Amino acid sequence: MRVLRERIKDPERFPYNLAAVRNLDTLAFHPKVTFFVGENGTGKSTLLEALAVSVRLNPEGGSRNFNFATRRSHSPLDECLRVAKSLSSPRDCYFLRAETFYNVASEIERLDADPEGQLMVPEKLGPAYGDIPLHEQSHGESFFALFKHRFHPPGLYLLDEPESALSPSRQLEFLALLHRYCKQGSQFVIATHSPIIMAYPDACIHVLKEDGIRQVPYTETDHYLVTRGFLSSPNRSLKILLADDEDLFHGQE
């Protein structure tokens, strides 16, 4: 992916003023899994959204067959990107945006409820996500239904914070599915805060920081270091964080 600087009219305006964009020239993707990680506000979701729009996916999520907008709020960053593609096109493409997946589920219901066929949908979309309608499942179960039933390798899958509705055990199950799909020729680009998900070994991790983007090993990410430090001694970590209330820890060592 390359940023076309000549198309940026005002580099001081959002999203071009984000450090991740301001210092970006080209970004190489791993053939299987690429992770975008970093603190809130560093531009992970903005970059992933622009990538999704660049490959003709709906900015609120879904496959290339979705063309709806609950609120048109995506940035114009895609207009300044050039994405290099392989000679063979992926059989399937999908963009999961955690915060708007509810809207995708609602759009599926709307299209499937078209009694006269006026929306020109050849067949119902809901069954592709499993036997249970998405709105009749918990948020986490609807996410997992998407991963388990809807993805059809080989495909290109862009996932924005897929862990947001998944328990730790479901995140481990997601890793197993991820590995299966990668072995079948799929490619993933994932923005995540989850130290469980970003532990997938056949991947590259791009950390977005104030000074730009750099690739780091898993064990050098803040997510890994902070989580490991906390879990190795939660009481000590909490005592430091909550130092003004020692009574909470009376008798706990």
Short mmCIF file of C-alpha atoms in Angstrom, two decimals:
data_model
loop_
_atom_site.label_atom_id
_atom_site.label_comp_id
_atom_site.label_asym_id
_atom_site.label_seq_id
_atom_site.Cartn_x
_atom_site.Cartn_y
_atom_site.Cartn_z
CA MET A 1 0.00 0.00 0.00
CA ARG A 2 1.39 3.40 -1.02
CA VAL A 3 0.35 6.90 0.05
CA LEU A 4 0.03 9.23 -2.94
CA ARG A 5 1.29 12.49 -1.42
CA GLU A 6 0.46 14.55 -4.49
CA ARG A 7 -3.26 13.94 -3.83
CA ILE A 8 -3.20 15.33 -0.30
CA LYS A 9 -4.43 18.94 -0.46
CA ASP A 10 -4.09 19.83 3.21
CA PRO A 11 -1.66 17.64 5.20
CA GLU A 12 -2.64 19.39 8.45
CA ARG A 13 -6.23 18.15 8.31
CA PHE A 14 -7.60 14.81 9.53
CA PRO A 15 -6.79 12.08 8.63
CA TYR A 16 -3.58 13.23 6.94
CA ASN A 17 -2.31 14.79 10.18
CA LEU A 18 -2.32 11.42 11.96
CA ALA A 19 1.24 10.36 12.70
CA ALA A 20 0.65 6.98 11.12
CA VAL A 21 -0.37 8.67 7.86
CA ARG A 22 1.96 11.69 7.97
CA ASN A 23 5.05 9.47 8.16
CA LEU A 24 3.84 6.70 5.87
CA ASP A 25 5.18 6.11 2.39
CA THR A 26 4.65 2.43 1.67
CA LEU A 27 3.45 -0.44 3.83
CA ALA A 28 4.06 -4.10 3.04
CA PHE A 29 1.53 -6.74 4.05
CA HIS A 30 2.30 -10.24 5.25
CA PRO A 31 0.92 -12.86 2.82
CA LYS A 32 -1.12 -14.38 5.65
CA VAL A 33 -1.74 -12.02 8.59
CA THR A 34 -0.86 -8.37 9.19
CA PHE A 35 -1.70 -6.73 12.51
CA PHE A 36 -2.20 -3.01 13.14
CA VAL A 37 -1.67 -2.32 16.85
CA GLY A 38 -1.21 0.80 18.95
CA GLU A 39 -2.86 3.11 21.43
CA ASN A 40 -6.31 4.61 20.89
CA GLY A 41 -6.24 7.46 18.41
CA THR A 42 -3.13 6.40 16.52
CA GLY A 43 -5.09 5.69 13.33
CA LYS A 44 -5.48 1.90 13.22
CA SER A 45 -9.16 1.92 12.32
CA THR A 46 -8.78 4.90 9.97
CA LEU A 47 -6.04 3.12 8.03
CA LEU A 48 -7.95 -0.16 7.91
CA GLU A 49 -11.15 1.59 6.80
CA ALA A 50 -9.28 3.35 3.98
CA LEU A 51 -7.80 0.03 2.90
CA ALA A 52 -11.30 -1.51 2.88
CA VAL A 53 -12.74 1.27 0.73
CA SER A 54 -9.72 1.04 -1.61
CA VAL A 55 -10.58 -2.60 -2.37
CA ARG A 56 -14.27 -1.70 -2.92
CA LEU A 57 -15.69 -2.78 0.42
CA ASN A 58 -18.44 -0.90 2.22
CA PRO A 59 -16.97 1.43 4.91
CA GLU A 60 -19.53 0.25 7.49
CA GLY A 61 -18.67 -3.37 6.83
CA GLY A 62 -19.79 -6.39 4.88
CA SER A 63 -18.81 -7.84 1.53
CA ARG A 64 -18.64 -6.08 -1.83
CA ASN A 65 -22.36 -6.74 -2.21
CA PHE A 66 -23.18 -4.30 0.60
CA ASN A 67 -23.80 -0.69 -0.31
CA PHE A 68 -25.55 1.05 2.57
CA ALA A 69 -24.72 3.89 4.91
CA THR A 70 -26.23 4.49 8.33
CA ARG A 71 -24.05 7.60 8.56
CA ARG A 72 -21.44 8.53 5.98
CA SER A 73 -18.53 9.29 8.24
CA HIS A 74 -15.55 7.54 6.67
CA SER A 75 -12.48 9.62 5.92
CA PRO A 76 -11.27 10.46 2.40
CA LEU A 77 -7.94 8.72 3.01
CA ASP A 78 -8.75 6.00 0.45
CA GLU A 79 -8.53 8.64 -2.29
CA CYS A 80 -4.82 9.01 -1.53
CA LEU A 81 -3.92 5.32 -1.39
CA ARG A 82 -2.78 2.91 -4.04
CA VAL A 83 -3.07 -0.76 -3.17
CA ALA A 84 -0.96 -3.29 -5.08
CA LYS A 85 -2.89 -6.48 -5.79
CA SER A 86 -1.77 -9.95 -6.79
CA LEU A 87 -2.55 -11.32 -10.24
CA SER A 88 -5.27 -13.58 -8.83
CA SER A 89 -8.26 -11.94 -7.15
CA PRO A 90 -9.50 -13.32 -3.82
CA ARG A 91 -12.62 -15.43 -4.09
CA ASP A 92 -14.17 -13.69 -1.10
CA CYS A 93 -13.72 -10.27 0.56
CA TYR A 94 -15.17 -9.00 3.83
CA PHE A 95 -14.72 -6.03 6.15
CA LEU A 96 -15.68 -6.40 9.80
CA ARG A 97 -15.98 -3.14 11.66
CA ALA A 98 -16.86 -4.06 15.23
CA GLU A 99 -18.72 -0.83 16.03
CA THR A 100 -21.03 -1.11 12.98
CA PHE A 101 -21.59 -4.85 12.69
CA TYR A 102 -25.05 -4.31 14.22
CA ASN A 103 -25.84 -2.16 11.18
CA VAL A 104 -24.64 -4.92 8.85
CA ALA A 105 -26.93 -7.41 10.61
CA SER A 106 -29.84 -4.97 10.25
CA GLU A 107 -29.10 -4.54 6.54
CA ILE A 108 -29.12 -8.32 6.09
CA GLU A 109 -32.57 -8.46 7.73
CA ARG A 110 -33.82 -5.63 5.52
CA LEU A 111 -32.66 -7.29 2.33
CA ASP A 112 -33.98 -10.71 3.33
CA ALA A 113 -37.39 -9.24 4.19
CA ASP A 114 -37.92 -7.93 0.64
CA PRO A 115 -41.18 -9.75 -0.26
CA GLU A 116 -41.50 -8.50 -3.84
CA GLY A 117 -37.86 -8.93 -4.81
CA GLN A 118 -37.64 -5.20 -5.56
CA LEU A 119 -34.15 -4.96 -4.07
CA MET A 120 -32.81 -7.37 -6.69
CA VAL A 121 -31.19 -9.70 -4.14
CA PRO A 122 -30.95 -13.15 -5.80
CA GLU A 123 -31.14 -15.12 -2.56
CA LYS A 124 -31.40 -14.58 1.17
CA LEU A 125 -28.18 -13.47 2.86
CA GLY A 126 -28.93 -14.55 6.42
CA PRO A 127 -28.34 -18.31 5.99
CA ALA A 128 -24.74 -17.63 4.97
CA TYR A 129 -24.11 -16.62 8.60
CA GLY A 130 -25.56 -19.82 10.09
CA ASP A 131 -28.96 -21.11 11.12
CA ILE A 132 -29.65 -18.47 13.79
CA PRO A 133 -30.34 -14.86 12.70
CA LEU A 134 -27.58 -12.49 13.80
CA HIS A 135 -29.93 -10.27 15.81
CA GLU A 136 -31.12 -13.32 17.77
CA GLN A 137 -27.63 -13.99 19.09
CA SER A 138 -25.40 -12.23 21.56
CA HIS A 139 -22.93 -9.76 20.14
CA GLY A 140 -20.06 -12.21 20.58
CA GLU A 141 -21.93 -15.17 19.11
CA SER A 142 -22.93 -13.13 16.05
CA PHE A 143 -19.26 -12.24 15.52
CA PHE A 144 -18.30 -15.88 15.76
CA ALA A 145 -21.08 -16.87 13.37
CA LEU A 146 -19.52 -14.50 10.84
CA PHE A 147 -16.06 -16.03 11.29
CA LYS A 148 -17.27 -19.62 11.29
CA HIS A 149 -19.95 -19.64 8.60
CA ARG A 150 -19.59 -16.63 6.31
CA PHE A 151 -15.88 -16.69 5.41
CA HIS A 152 -15.08 -18.75 2.32
CA PRO A 153 -11.35 -19.13 1.62
CA PRO A 154 -9.36 -18.11 -0.21
CA GLY A 155 -10.36 -14.60 0.73
CA LEU A 156 -9.23 -11.17 1.85
CA TYR A 157 -10.55 -10.32 5.31
CA LEU A 158 -10.13 -6.94 7.00
CA LEU A 159 -11.09 -7.04 10.68
CA ASP A 160 -11.32 -4.04 12.98
CA GLU A 161 -11.08 -5.13 16.64
CA PRO A 162 -12.65 -8.59 16.22
CA GLU A 163 -11.93 -9.30 19.90
CA SER A 164 -14.27 -6.57 21.11
CA ALA A 165 -17.17 -9.01 21.58
CA LEU A 166 -15.22 -12.22 22.18
CA SER A 167 -14.35 -13.86 25.48
CA PRO A 168 -10.74 -15.07 25.92
CA SER A 169 -11.77 -18.65 25.08
CA ARG A 170 -13.58 -17.45 21.94
CA GLN A 171 -10.47 -15.51 20.95
CA LEU A 172 -8.52 -18.77 21.11
CA GLU A 173 -11.17 -20.43 18.95
CA PHE A 174 -10.88 -17.53 16.54
CA LEU A 175 -7.13 -18.19 16.27
CA ALA A 176 -7.85 -21.79 15.26
CA LEU A 177 -10.23 -20.58 12.53
CA LEU A 178 -7.73 -17.95 11.43
CA HIS A 179 -5.06 -20.61 11.03
CA ARG A 180 -7.38 -22.87 9.04
CA TYR A 181 -8.33 -20.05 6.66
CA CYS A 182 -4.70 -19.00 6.18
CA LYS A 183 -3.75 -22.56 5.24
CA GLN A 184 -6.51 -22.38 2.63
CA GLY A 185 -4.97 -19.31 1.02
CA SER A 186 -6.67 -16.42 2.82
CA GLN A 187 -5.07 -13.14 3.82
CA PHE A 188 -6.02 -11.08 6.89
CA VAL A 189 -5.35 -7.51 7.97
CA ILE A 190 -6.45 -7.03 11.58
CA ALA A 191 -6.53 -3.99 13.84
CA THR A 192 -6.51 -5.27 17.41
CA HIS A 193 -5.72 -4.62 21.07
CA SER A 194 -5.81 -8.31 21.97
CA PRO A 195 -2.49 -9.88 23.06
CA ILE A 196 -4.14 -13.27 22.46
CA ILE A 197 -5.04 -12.62 18.83
CA MET A 198 -1.80 -10.84 17.92
CA ALA A 199 0.14 -13.88 19.19
CA TYR A 200 -0.60 -15.67 15.91
CA PRO A 201 2.93 -16.65 14.79
CA ASP A 202 2.74 -16.49 10.98
CA ALA A 203 2.19 -12.73 10.87
CA CYS A 204 3.80 -9.31 10.99
CA ILE A 205 2.88 -6.69 13.58
CA HIS A 206 2.88 -3.01 12.60
CA VAL A 207 2.81 -0.73 15.65
CA LEU A 208 1.31 2.72 15.07
CA LYS A 209 2.87 5.39 17.27
CA GLU A 210 3.32 9.15 17.34
CA ASP A 211 6.50 8.86 15.31
CA GLY A 212 4.92 6.67 12.64
CA ILE A 213 4.67 2.94 11.93
CA ARG A 214 7.28 0.29 12.62
CA GLN A 215 7.29 -3.50 12.61
CA VAL A 216 8.05 -5.18 15.95
CA PRO A 217 8.17 -8.73 17.33
CA TYR A 218 5.18 -9.88 19.38
CA THR A 219 7.10 -9.97 22.68
CA GLU A 220 8.14 -6.33 22.25
CA THR A 221 4.61 -4.94 21.88
CA ASP A 222 3.21 -2.90 24.77
CA HIS A 223 0.16 -5.19 24.74
CA TYR A 224 2.28 -8.24 25.51
CA LEU A 225 4.52 -6.49 28.05
CA VAL A 226 1.71 -4.79 29.96
CA THR A 227 -0.47 -7.91 30.05
CA ARG A 228 2.41 -10.15 31.09
CA GLY A 229 3.49 -7.71 33.79
CA PHE A 230 -0.02 -7.44 35.21
CA LEU A 231 -0.82 -11.17 35.17
CA SER A 232 2.52 -12.12 36.71
CA SER A 233 1.67 -10.09 39.81
CA PRO A 234 -1.82 -8.51 39.78
CA ASN A 235 -1.75 -7.44 43.44
CA ARG A 236 1.54 -5.60 43.03
CA SER A 237 0.28 -3.89 39.87
CA LEU A 238 -2.98 -2.88 41.53
CA LYS A 239 -1.20 -1.54 44.61
CA ILE A 240 0.77 0.78 42.37
CA LEU A 241 -2.30 1.86 40.42
CA LEU A 242 -4.51 2.30 43.49
CA ALA A 243 -1.84 3.53 45.89
CA ASP A 244 -4.20 6.01 47.61
CA ASP A 245 -6.44 3.24 48.97
CA GLU A 246 -4.27 0.72 50.85
CA ASP A 247 -7.32 -0.63 52.72
CA LEU A 248 -8.34 -2.50 49.57
CA PHE A 249 -5.27 -4.71 49.88
CA HIS A 250 -5.22 -5.31 53.63
CA GLY A 251 -4.28 -8.94 54.21
CA GLN A 252 -3.62 -9.61 50.50
CA GLU A 253 -0.11 -10.64 49.54
#
